[in-house]
Short mmCIF file of C-alpha atoms in Angstrom, two decimals:
data_model
loop_
_atom_site.label_atom_id
_atom_site.label_comp_id
_atom_site.label_asym_id
_atom_site.label_seq_id
_atom_site.Cartn_x
_atom_site.Cartn_y
_atom_site.Cartn_z
CA MET A 1 -44.11 35.26 -52.44
CA THR A 2 -41.57 33.83 -54.74
CA LEU A 3 -41.04 30.03 -54.44
CA ALA A 4 -37.85 30.39 -52.84
CA GLU A 5 -39.65 32.46 -50.09
CA VAL A 6 -42.34 29.95 -49.90
CA ARG A 7 -39.68 27.28 -49.35
CA ASP A 8 -37.78 29.39 -46.80
CA TYR A 9 -40.85 30.16 -44.89
CA ALA A 10 -41.93 26.39 -44.84
CA ARG A 11 -38.55 25.28 -43.64
CA ALA A 12 -38.35 27.86 -40.95
CA THR A 13 -41.89 27.03 -39.74
CA LEU A 14 -41.20 23.28 -39.74
CA THR A 15 -38.00 23.82 -37.90
CA ARG A 16 -39.56 26.00 -35.45
CA VAL A 17 -42.17 23.37 -34.61
CA GLY A 18 -39.53 20.67 -33.88
CA LEU A 19 -38.90 18.65 -37.03
CA ALA A 20 -35.61 17.12 -37.69
CA PRO A 21 -33.70 18.49 -40.73
CA GLY A 22 -34.35 15.48 -42.99
CA HIS A 23 -38.10 15.76 -42.42
CA VAL A 24 -37.99 19.63 -42.84
CA ALA A 25 -36.35 19.53 -46.20
CA ALA A 26 -38.67 16.74 -47.52
CA VAL A 27 -42.00 18.13 -46.05
CA ALA A 28 -41.33 21.55 -47.45
CA GLU A 29 -40.79 20.54 -51.08
CA THR A 30 -44.36 18.90 -50.99
CA ILE A 31 -45.52 22.19 -49.80
CA VAL A 32 -43.71 24.41 -52.28
CA ALA A 33 -45.11 21.98 -54.93
CA GLY A 34 -48.65 22.63 -53.83
CA GLU A 35 -48.33 26.30 -54.06
CA ARG A 36 -46.47 26.23 -57.34
CA ASP A 37 -49.12 24.22 -58.84
CA GLY A 38 -51.94 26.18 -57.70
CA CYS A 39 -53.11 23.54 -55.15
CA GLY A 40 -53.80 25.78 -52.26
CA ALA A 41 -55.16 23.00 -50.04
CA HIS A 42 -51.89 21.28 -50.37
CA GLY A 43 -49.55 24.35 -50.03
CA LEU A 44 -48.67 26.43 -46.98
CA TYR A 45 -52.08 25.66 -45.37
CA ARG A 46 -50.54 22.26 -44.61
CA LEU A 47 -48.20 23.79 -42.27
CA LEU A 48 -51.13 24.13 -39.76
CA VAL A 49 -51.82 20.34 -40.39
CA ALA A 50 -48.14 19.41 -39.89
CA ALA A 51 -47.68 21.69 -36.68
CA HIS A 52 -50.82 20.26 -35.07
CA SER A 53 -49.59 16.55 -35.67
CA VAL A 54 -46.23 17.38 -34.10
CA ALA A 55 -47.79 19.24 -31.13
CA SER A 56 -50.46 16.69 -30.57
CA GLY A 57 -47.72 13.61 -30.59
CA VAL A 58 -49.27 12.08 -33.63
CA VAL A 59 -46.00 12.17 -35.63
CA VAL A 60 -42.33 11.27 -34.59
CA PRO A 61 -40.56 14.55 -35.45
CA ASP A 62 -37.06 12.79 -35.62
CA ALA A 63 -38.01 9.47 -36.99
CA VAL A 64 -35.45 7.76 -39.05
CA PRO A 65 -36.92 5.51 -41.77
CA VAL A 66 -35.54 1.93 -42.23
CA LEU A 67 -35.20 0.36 -45.74
CA GLU A 68 -35.74 -3.44 -46.36
CA GLN A 69 -35.46 -5.31 -49.44
CA ARG A 70 -38.22 -7.99 -49.11
CA ALA A 71 -37.71 -9.47 -52.56
CA ALA A 72 -36.21 -8.72 -55.88
CA GLY A 73 -39.30 -6.54 -56.78
CA VAL A 74 -40.58 -5.63 -53.35
CA ILE A 75 -39.11 -2.83 -51.11
CA ARG A 76 -40.39 -1.97 -47.72
CA VAL A 77 -39.65 1.18 -45.92
CA ASP A 78 -40.68 1.37 -42.03
CA GLY A 79 -41.26 5.12 -41.43
CA ARG A 80 -41.00 4.60 -37.74
CA GLY A 81 -43.97 7.11 -37.26
CA GLY A 82 -42.59 10.11 -39.21
CA PHE A 83 -43.96 12.09 -42.06
CA ALA A 84 -44.35 10.04 -45.23
CA GLN A 85 -42.11 12.34 -47.51
CA LEU A 86 -38.85 11.27 -45.89
CA ALA A 87 -39.87 7.53 -45.96
CA PHE A 88 -40.61 7.98 -49.69
CA GLU A 89 -37.20 9.55 -50.29
CA THR A 90 -35.50 6.57 -48.46
CA GLY A 91 -37.11 4.18 -50.70
CA ARG A 92 -37.16 5.88 -54.01
CA ASP A 93 -33.81 4.86 -55.51
CA ALA A 94 -34.19 1.25 -54.52
CA LEU A 95 -37.67 1.22 -56.23
CA VAL A 96 -36.20 2.76 -59.37
CA ALA A 97 -33.43 0.24 -59.45
CA ALA A 98 -35.82 -2.64 -58.80
CA ALA A 99 -38.07 -1.54 -61.60
CA ARG A 100 -35.22 -1.32 -63.89
CA ALA A 101 -34.06 -4.76 -63.01
CA ASN A 102 -37.44 -6.53 -63.01
CA GLY A 103 -39.72 -4.50 -65.12
CA ILE A 104 -41.96 -3.89 -62.38
CA ALA A 105 -41.48 -3.31 -58.46
CA ALA A 106 -43.53 -2.24 -55.64
CA LEU A 107 -42.70 -0.02 -52.49
CA ALA A 108 -44.64 -0.60 -49.30
CA ILE A 109 -44.27 2.40 -47.01
CA ASN A 110 -45.38 1.62 -43.52
CA HIS A 111 -46.08 3.48 -40.23
CA VAL A 112 -46.06 6.93 -41.58
CA VAL A 113 -48.24 10.03 -41.15
CA HIS A 114 -49.84 11.45 -44.31
CA PHE A 115 -51.05 14.96 -44.74
CA ALA A 116 -50.15 15.80 -48.33
CA ALA A 117 -50.93 14.93 -51.99
CA LEU A 118 -49.55 11.87 -53.73
CA TRP A 119 -48.57 13.33 -57.07
CA PRO A 120 -45.08 14.71 -56.06
CA GLU A 121 -44.06 11.13 -55.45
CA VAL A 122 -45.57 9.80 -58.66
CA GLU A 123 -43.93 12.56 -60.73
CA ALA A 124 -40.50 11.75 -58.87
CA LEU A 125 -40.78 8.45 -60.58
CA VAL A 126 -42.01 9.48 -63.94
CA GLU A 127 -38.95 11.64 -64.24
CA HIS A 128 -36.90 8.40 -64.48
CA GLY A 129 -39.25 7.17 -67.36
CA LEU A 130 -41.31 4.91 -65.20
CA VAL A 131 -44.97 4.50 -65.11
CA ALA A 132 -46.20 4.81 -61.47
CA LEU A 133 -49.30 4.11 -59.49
CA ALA A 134 -49.71 5.14 -55.79
CA VAL A 135 -52.48 4.69 -53.22
CA THR A 136 -52.89 5.54 -49.57
CA ALA A 137 -55.76 5.23 -46.93
CA ASN A 138 -56.63 8.01 -44.39
CA HIS A 139 -58.73 8.48 -41.35
CA ALA A 140 -62.33 7.11 -41.65
CA TRP A 141 -63.98 10.36 -42.83
CA VAL A 142 -66.06 9.07 -45.81
CA ALA A 143 -69.27 7.08 -45.91
CA PRO A 144 -69.66 4.29 -48.47
CA ALA A 145 -72.39 4.80 -51.23
CA GLY A 146 -75.73 4.15 -49.63
CA GLY A 147 -74.51 4.90 -46.19
CA THR A 148 -74.03 7.98 -43.95
CA GLN A 149 -71.31 6.97 -41.51
CA PRO A 150 -67.56 6.91 -42.13
CA VAL A 151 -65.75 3.83 -43.14
CA PHE A 152 -63.17 4.93 -45.76
CA GLY A 153 -60.43 7.62 -45.89
CA THR A 154 -60.45 10.18 -48.73
CA ASN A 155 -58.21 7.29 -50.01
CA PRO A 156 -56.36 8.95 -52.96
CA ILE A 157 -55.13 7.48 -56.10
CA ALA A 158 -52.29 8.84 -58.02
CA PHE A 159 -50.90 7.74 -61.52
CA GLY A 160 -48.27 8.88 -63.64
CA TRP A 161 -47.09 8.20 -67.41
CA PRO A 162 -43.94 9.69 -68.94
CA ARG A 163 -44.25 11.73 -72.19
CA ALA A 164 -41.33 12.50 -74.34
CA GLY A 165 -41.24 16.21 -75.17
CA ALA A 166 -44.32 16.99 -73.13
CA ALA A 167 -45.45 17.23 -69.39
CA PRO A 168 -46.21 13.87 -67.91
CA PHE A 169 -49.68 12.68 -67.65
CA VAL A 170 -50.30 12.85 -63.99
CA PHE A 171 -53.53 12.50 -62.03
CA ASP A 172 -54.13 12.59 -58.42
CA PHE A 173 -57.65 12.47 -56.96
CA ALA A 174 -59.46 11.45 -53.80
CA THR A 175 -62.15 8.82 -54.07
CA SER A 176 -64.24 10.95 -52.03
CA ALA A 177 -66.39 13.78 -53.72
CA VAL A 178 -63.79 16.19 -52.90
CA ALA A 179 -60.49 16.51 -50.93
CA ARG A 180 -60.97 17.06 -47.08
CA GLY A 181 -58.74 20.28 -47.47
CA GLU A 182 -61.13 21.96 -49.93
CA ILE A 183 -63.91 21.72 -47.13
CA GLU A 184 -61.54 22.90 -44.49
CA LEU A 185 -60.74 26.02 -46.66
CA LEU A 186 -64.36 26.79 -47.24
CA ARG A 187 -65.02 26.40 -43.49
CA ARG A 188 -62.26 28.92 -42.69
CA ALA A 189 -63.67 31.37 -45.30
CA GLY A 190 -67.22 31.00 -43.90
CA LYS A 191 -68.60 29.56 -47.12
CA PRO A 192 -71.16 26.64 -47.64
CA VAL A 193 -70.20 23.40 -49.53
CA PRO A 194 -72.39 21.92 -52.28
CA ALA A 195 -75.18 19.71 -50.97
CA ASP A 196 -73.81 16.59 -52.45
CA TRP A 197 -70.44 16.72 -50.61
CA GLY A 198 -71.30 15.14 -47.31
CA HIS A 199 -73.51 14.40 -44.36
CA ALA A 200 -74.04 16.02 -40.96
CA PRO A 201 -73.21 13.74 -38.01
CA ASP A 202 -76.94 12.54 -37.84
CA GLY A 203 -76.74 11.45 -41.35
CA SER A 204 -78.76 14.20 -42.82
CA ASP A 205 -77.70 16.18 -45.94
CA THR A 206 -76.10 19.57 -45.19
CA THR A 207 -74.17 22.46 -46.88
CA ASP A 208 -72.54 23.19 -43.60
CA ALA A 209 -68.73 22.74 -44.02
CA ALA A 210 -68.19 22.20 -40.19
CA ALA A 211 -70.96 19.73 -40.28
CA VAL A 212 -69.60 17.77 -43.02
CA LEU A 213 -66.27 17.62 -41.30
CA ALA A 214 -67.82 16.54 -38.14
CA GLY A 215 -69.93 13.91 -39.98
CA ALA A 216 -69.18 12.13 -43.12
CA MET A 217 -68.03 12.94 -46.79
CA ARG A 218 -69.37 11.32 -49.67
CA THR A 219 -67.59 9.21 -52.44
CA PHE A 220 -67.52 10.62 -55.96
CA GLY A 221 -69.54 8.96 -58.71
CA GLY A 222 -71.57 6.94 -56.01
CA HIS A 223 -70.93 3.30 -55.99
CA LYS A 224 -68.10 3.58 -58.27
CA GLY A 225 -66.11 5.85 -56.00
CA SER A 226 -67.01 3.69 -53.00
CA ALA A 227 -65.54 0.56 -54.80
CA LEU A 228 -62.39 2.26 -55.56
CA ALA A 229 -62.01 3.60 -51.94
CA LEU A 230 -62.48 0.17 -50.70
CA MET A 231 -59.77 -1.12 -53.26
CA VAL A 232 -57.54 1.40 -51.75
CA GLU A 233 -58.42 0.59 -48.20
CA LEU A 234 -57.21 -3.02 -49.16
CA LEU A 235 -54.14 -2.39 -50.94
CA ALA A 236 -52.83 0.33 -48.47
CA GLY A 237 -54.01 -1.66 -45.43
CA PRO A 238 -54.07 -5.34 -44.90
CA LEU A 239 -51.97 -6.21 -48.20
CA ILE A 240 -49.00 -4.37 -46.70
CA GLY A 241 -49.74 -4.88 -42.94
CA ASP A 242 -50.84 -1.44 -42.16
CA LEU A 243 -53.91 0.40 -40.65
CA THR A 244 -57.36 0.74 -42.32
CA SER A 245 -58.88 4.21 -42.21
CA ALA A 246 -61.14 3.15 -39.05
CA GLU A 247 -58.02 1.83 -37.32
CA SER A 248 -56.09 5.09 -38.10
CA ILE A 249 -58.87 7.26 -36.72
CA ALA A 250 -59.21 4.95 -33.46
CA TRP A 251 -55.43 5.22 -33.05
CA ASP A 252 -55.82 8.90 -33.31
CA GLY A 253 -57.94 9.03 -30.18
CA GLY A 254 -59.55 12.27 -30.81
CA ARG A 255 -56.27 14.28 -31.18
CA LYS A 256 -57.38 15.31 -34.83
CA GLY A 257 -54.12 14.67 -36.26
CA SER A 258 -53.08 13.60 -39.57
CA PRO A 259 -53.58 9.98 -40.53
CA LEU A 260 -51.26 7.11 -39.65
CA GLY A 261 -50.84 4.20 -42.05
CA GLY A 262 -49.28 2.97 -45.09
CA GLU A 263 -48.77 3.68 -48.78
CA LEU A 264 -48.25 1.31 -51.87
CA ILE A 265 -46.30 2.36 -54.96
CA LEU A 266 -46.03 0.48 -57.94
CA ALA A 267 -43.32 1.35 -60.71
CA LEU A 268 -43.43 0.00 -64.11
CA ASP A 269 -40.53 0.24 -66.51
CA PRO A 270 -41.74 0.37 -70.36
CA ALA A 271 -38.49 -1.13 -71.43
CA GLY A 272 -38.83 -4.12 -69.00
CA PHE A 273 -42.17 -5.08 -70.79
CA LEU A 274 -41.28 -3.91 -74.21
CA GLY A 275 -37.58 -4.14 -74.71
CA GLU A 276 -36.38 -2.54 -78.07
CA THR A 277 -39.98 -1.39 -78.96
CA ALA A 278 -40.43 0.59 -75.89
CA SER A 279 -39.76 3.99 -77.39
CA ALA A 280 -42.14 3.22 -80.43
CA GLU A 281 -44.91 2.09 -78.13
CA MET A 282 -44.69 5.07 -75.85
CA ALA A 283 -44.71 7.29 -79.09
CA ARG A 284 -47.82 5.41 -80.20
CA ALA A 285 -49.55 6.21 -76.77
CA GLU A 286 -49.25 10.00 -77.92
CA SER A 287 -52.08 9.38 -80.38
CA VAL A 288 -54.47 9.01 -77.51
CA PHE A 289 -53.35 12.17 -75.96
CA ALA A 290 -53.67 13.82 -79.31
CA ALA A 291 -57.22 12.66 -79.75
CA ILE A 292 -58.06 14.25 -76.29
CA GLU A 293 -56.50 17.70 -76.87
CA GLY A 294 -57.46 17.64 -80.54
CA GLN A 295 -61.02 18.28 -79.55
CA GLY A 296 -60.27 20.86 -76.92
CA ALA A 297 -60.50 18.59 -74.01
CA ARG A 298 -58.11 18.83 -70.94
CA ILE A 299 -55.93 16.29 -70.03
CA SER A 300 -55.85 15.71 -66.13
CA GLY A 301 -53.05 17.31 -64.48
CA ALA A 302 -52.56 19.79 -67.37
CA ARG A 303 -53.65 22.78 -65.37
CA ARG A 304 -51.09 22.29 -62.71
CA HIS A 305 -48.13 21.87 -65.31
CA ALA A 306 -49.46 25.05 -67.09
CA LEU A 307 -49.14 26.86 -63.92
CA ARG A 308 -45.64 26.03 -63.08
CA PRO A 309 -43.65 28.28 -65.26
CA VAL A 310 -46.16 31.19 -64.22
CA SER A 311 -45.40 30.45 -60.60
CA GLU A 312 -41.65 30.39 -61.24
CA ARG A 313 -41.58 33.57 -62.97
CA ASP A 314 -44.11 35.51 -61.07
CA GLY A 315 -44.32 33.77 -57.66
CA VAL A 316 -47.65 32.87 -56.03
CA SER A 317 -50.25 34.76 -54.08
CA VAL A 318 -50.63 33.91 -50.41
CA SER A 319 -53.28 34.89 -47.99
CA ARG A 320 -51.94 37.12 -45.35
CA ALA A 321 -54.47 35.79 -42.93
CA LEU A 322 -53.20 32.29 -43.52
CA LEU A 323 -49.66 33.32 -42.73
CA SER A 324 -50.89 35.09 -39.69
CA ASP A 325 -52.54 31.90 -38.42
CA ILE A 326 -49.64 29.89 -39.09
CA ASP A 327 -47.19 32.28 -37.26
CA HIS A 328 -49.65 32.35 -34.45
CA VAL A 329 -49.88 28.51 -34.12
CA THR A 330 -46.19 28.10 -34.57
CA GLY A 331 -45.09 30.42 -31.89
CA ILE A 332 -44.89 33.88 -33.58
CA LYS A 333 -47.26 36.12 -31.80
CA ALA A 334 -48.47 39.19 -33.23
#
C-alpha cells in the first residue's frame, strides 16, 4: 500500500467505527507514521485496538478537548475521555509558545485514552527546534523487578533532540522488556516469546504469548527498568492528577480497552537556556553523535528515519490477513 492508501484506509475505518472527524484525522496520522517507519505494532494493527475501545465504551468518540493555561509555563488539556492524539494537537501550539517565552514549559494531558507510541508527539515538538521529553502510564500489565504480579504499565518514555542538517535524535521505548503490541503480534502469529519477557498468571516463567498477556510482563534491565517505570507512574499519574496504571485497569473493568490516564510532556528551548550561544552549543553536541556513528554504532531512532524515504517511495507491505480482520471487526463482512 502507498502511504496515501494507508491514510485513506485508516480514516475510512475510524470513521466507520464512529470517531468524530477531528479524532479521525489525528489518530490516522499516528497509524500512518507507524507503518511508514516500520513499526508494525503501532501501524494498522492499532485500528483493531481503537475499534475495540470505541465499541466497548472505553473512549468518548466525539470528545472535545479543553485547553487551560495553568501558569506561564504550565498548560493543561482535558481530553474529556477521547483519544490522546487530538488532545495533544489541542495543546501543542500553546506548549511551543510557552517554551519559547520561558525556556521550558510543561503540557499535562488529562483524561485521555492511549493506544499509540509517543514519538510522533515528541517529533512534532522537535520540528520547532525544541528538546522534548514525554511520559505516560498505561494499564497495570508489568510486574516490578523481583515480583510476578502487575503493578506498572509499559510506561513508555520518549525523548527528542533537534539536529541541524540531520534527522533528529528521537527514542521511544517502553520500560517493559518489550512493547505489549509485540507480544500480541506474536500471539496472533502463533509464535512463542522469549523466556525473559514475562510471567504466566501463576507467576511462573513462560514462552507462551497468551500466558504473558494474561499474566505479567517484565521490566527491561531488571531493577533499572523497574525504577524508570515507577518514575513514569508518578510523573504521569499523581503529579498531574491522573490515574495510575492500577487505577486505569480497575476503571476498565474487564472491557480490555486501551488505558485511560494522563501524559506529561516537557519542552525545552535551547535558546531560552543559552541565548546567542544556542547554535554553537547545539553544533558542539554533534561531536557526541559523531563519536557514536564513527565507530559503526547506531543512534536510537535511526532505523525509523532511514525507512521513511523508502516507504514514501515504495509504499509498505501490509498483511492481507490483518486487513481482513480489521474489515471484519469494523463491519465489513467477507
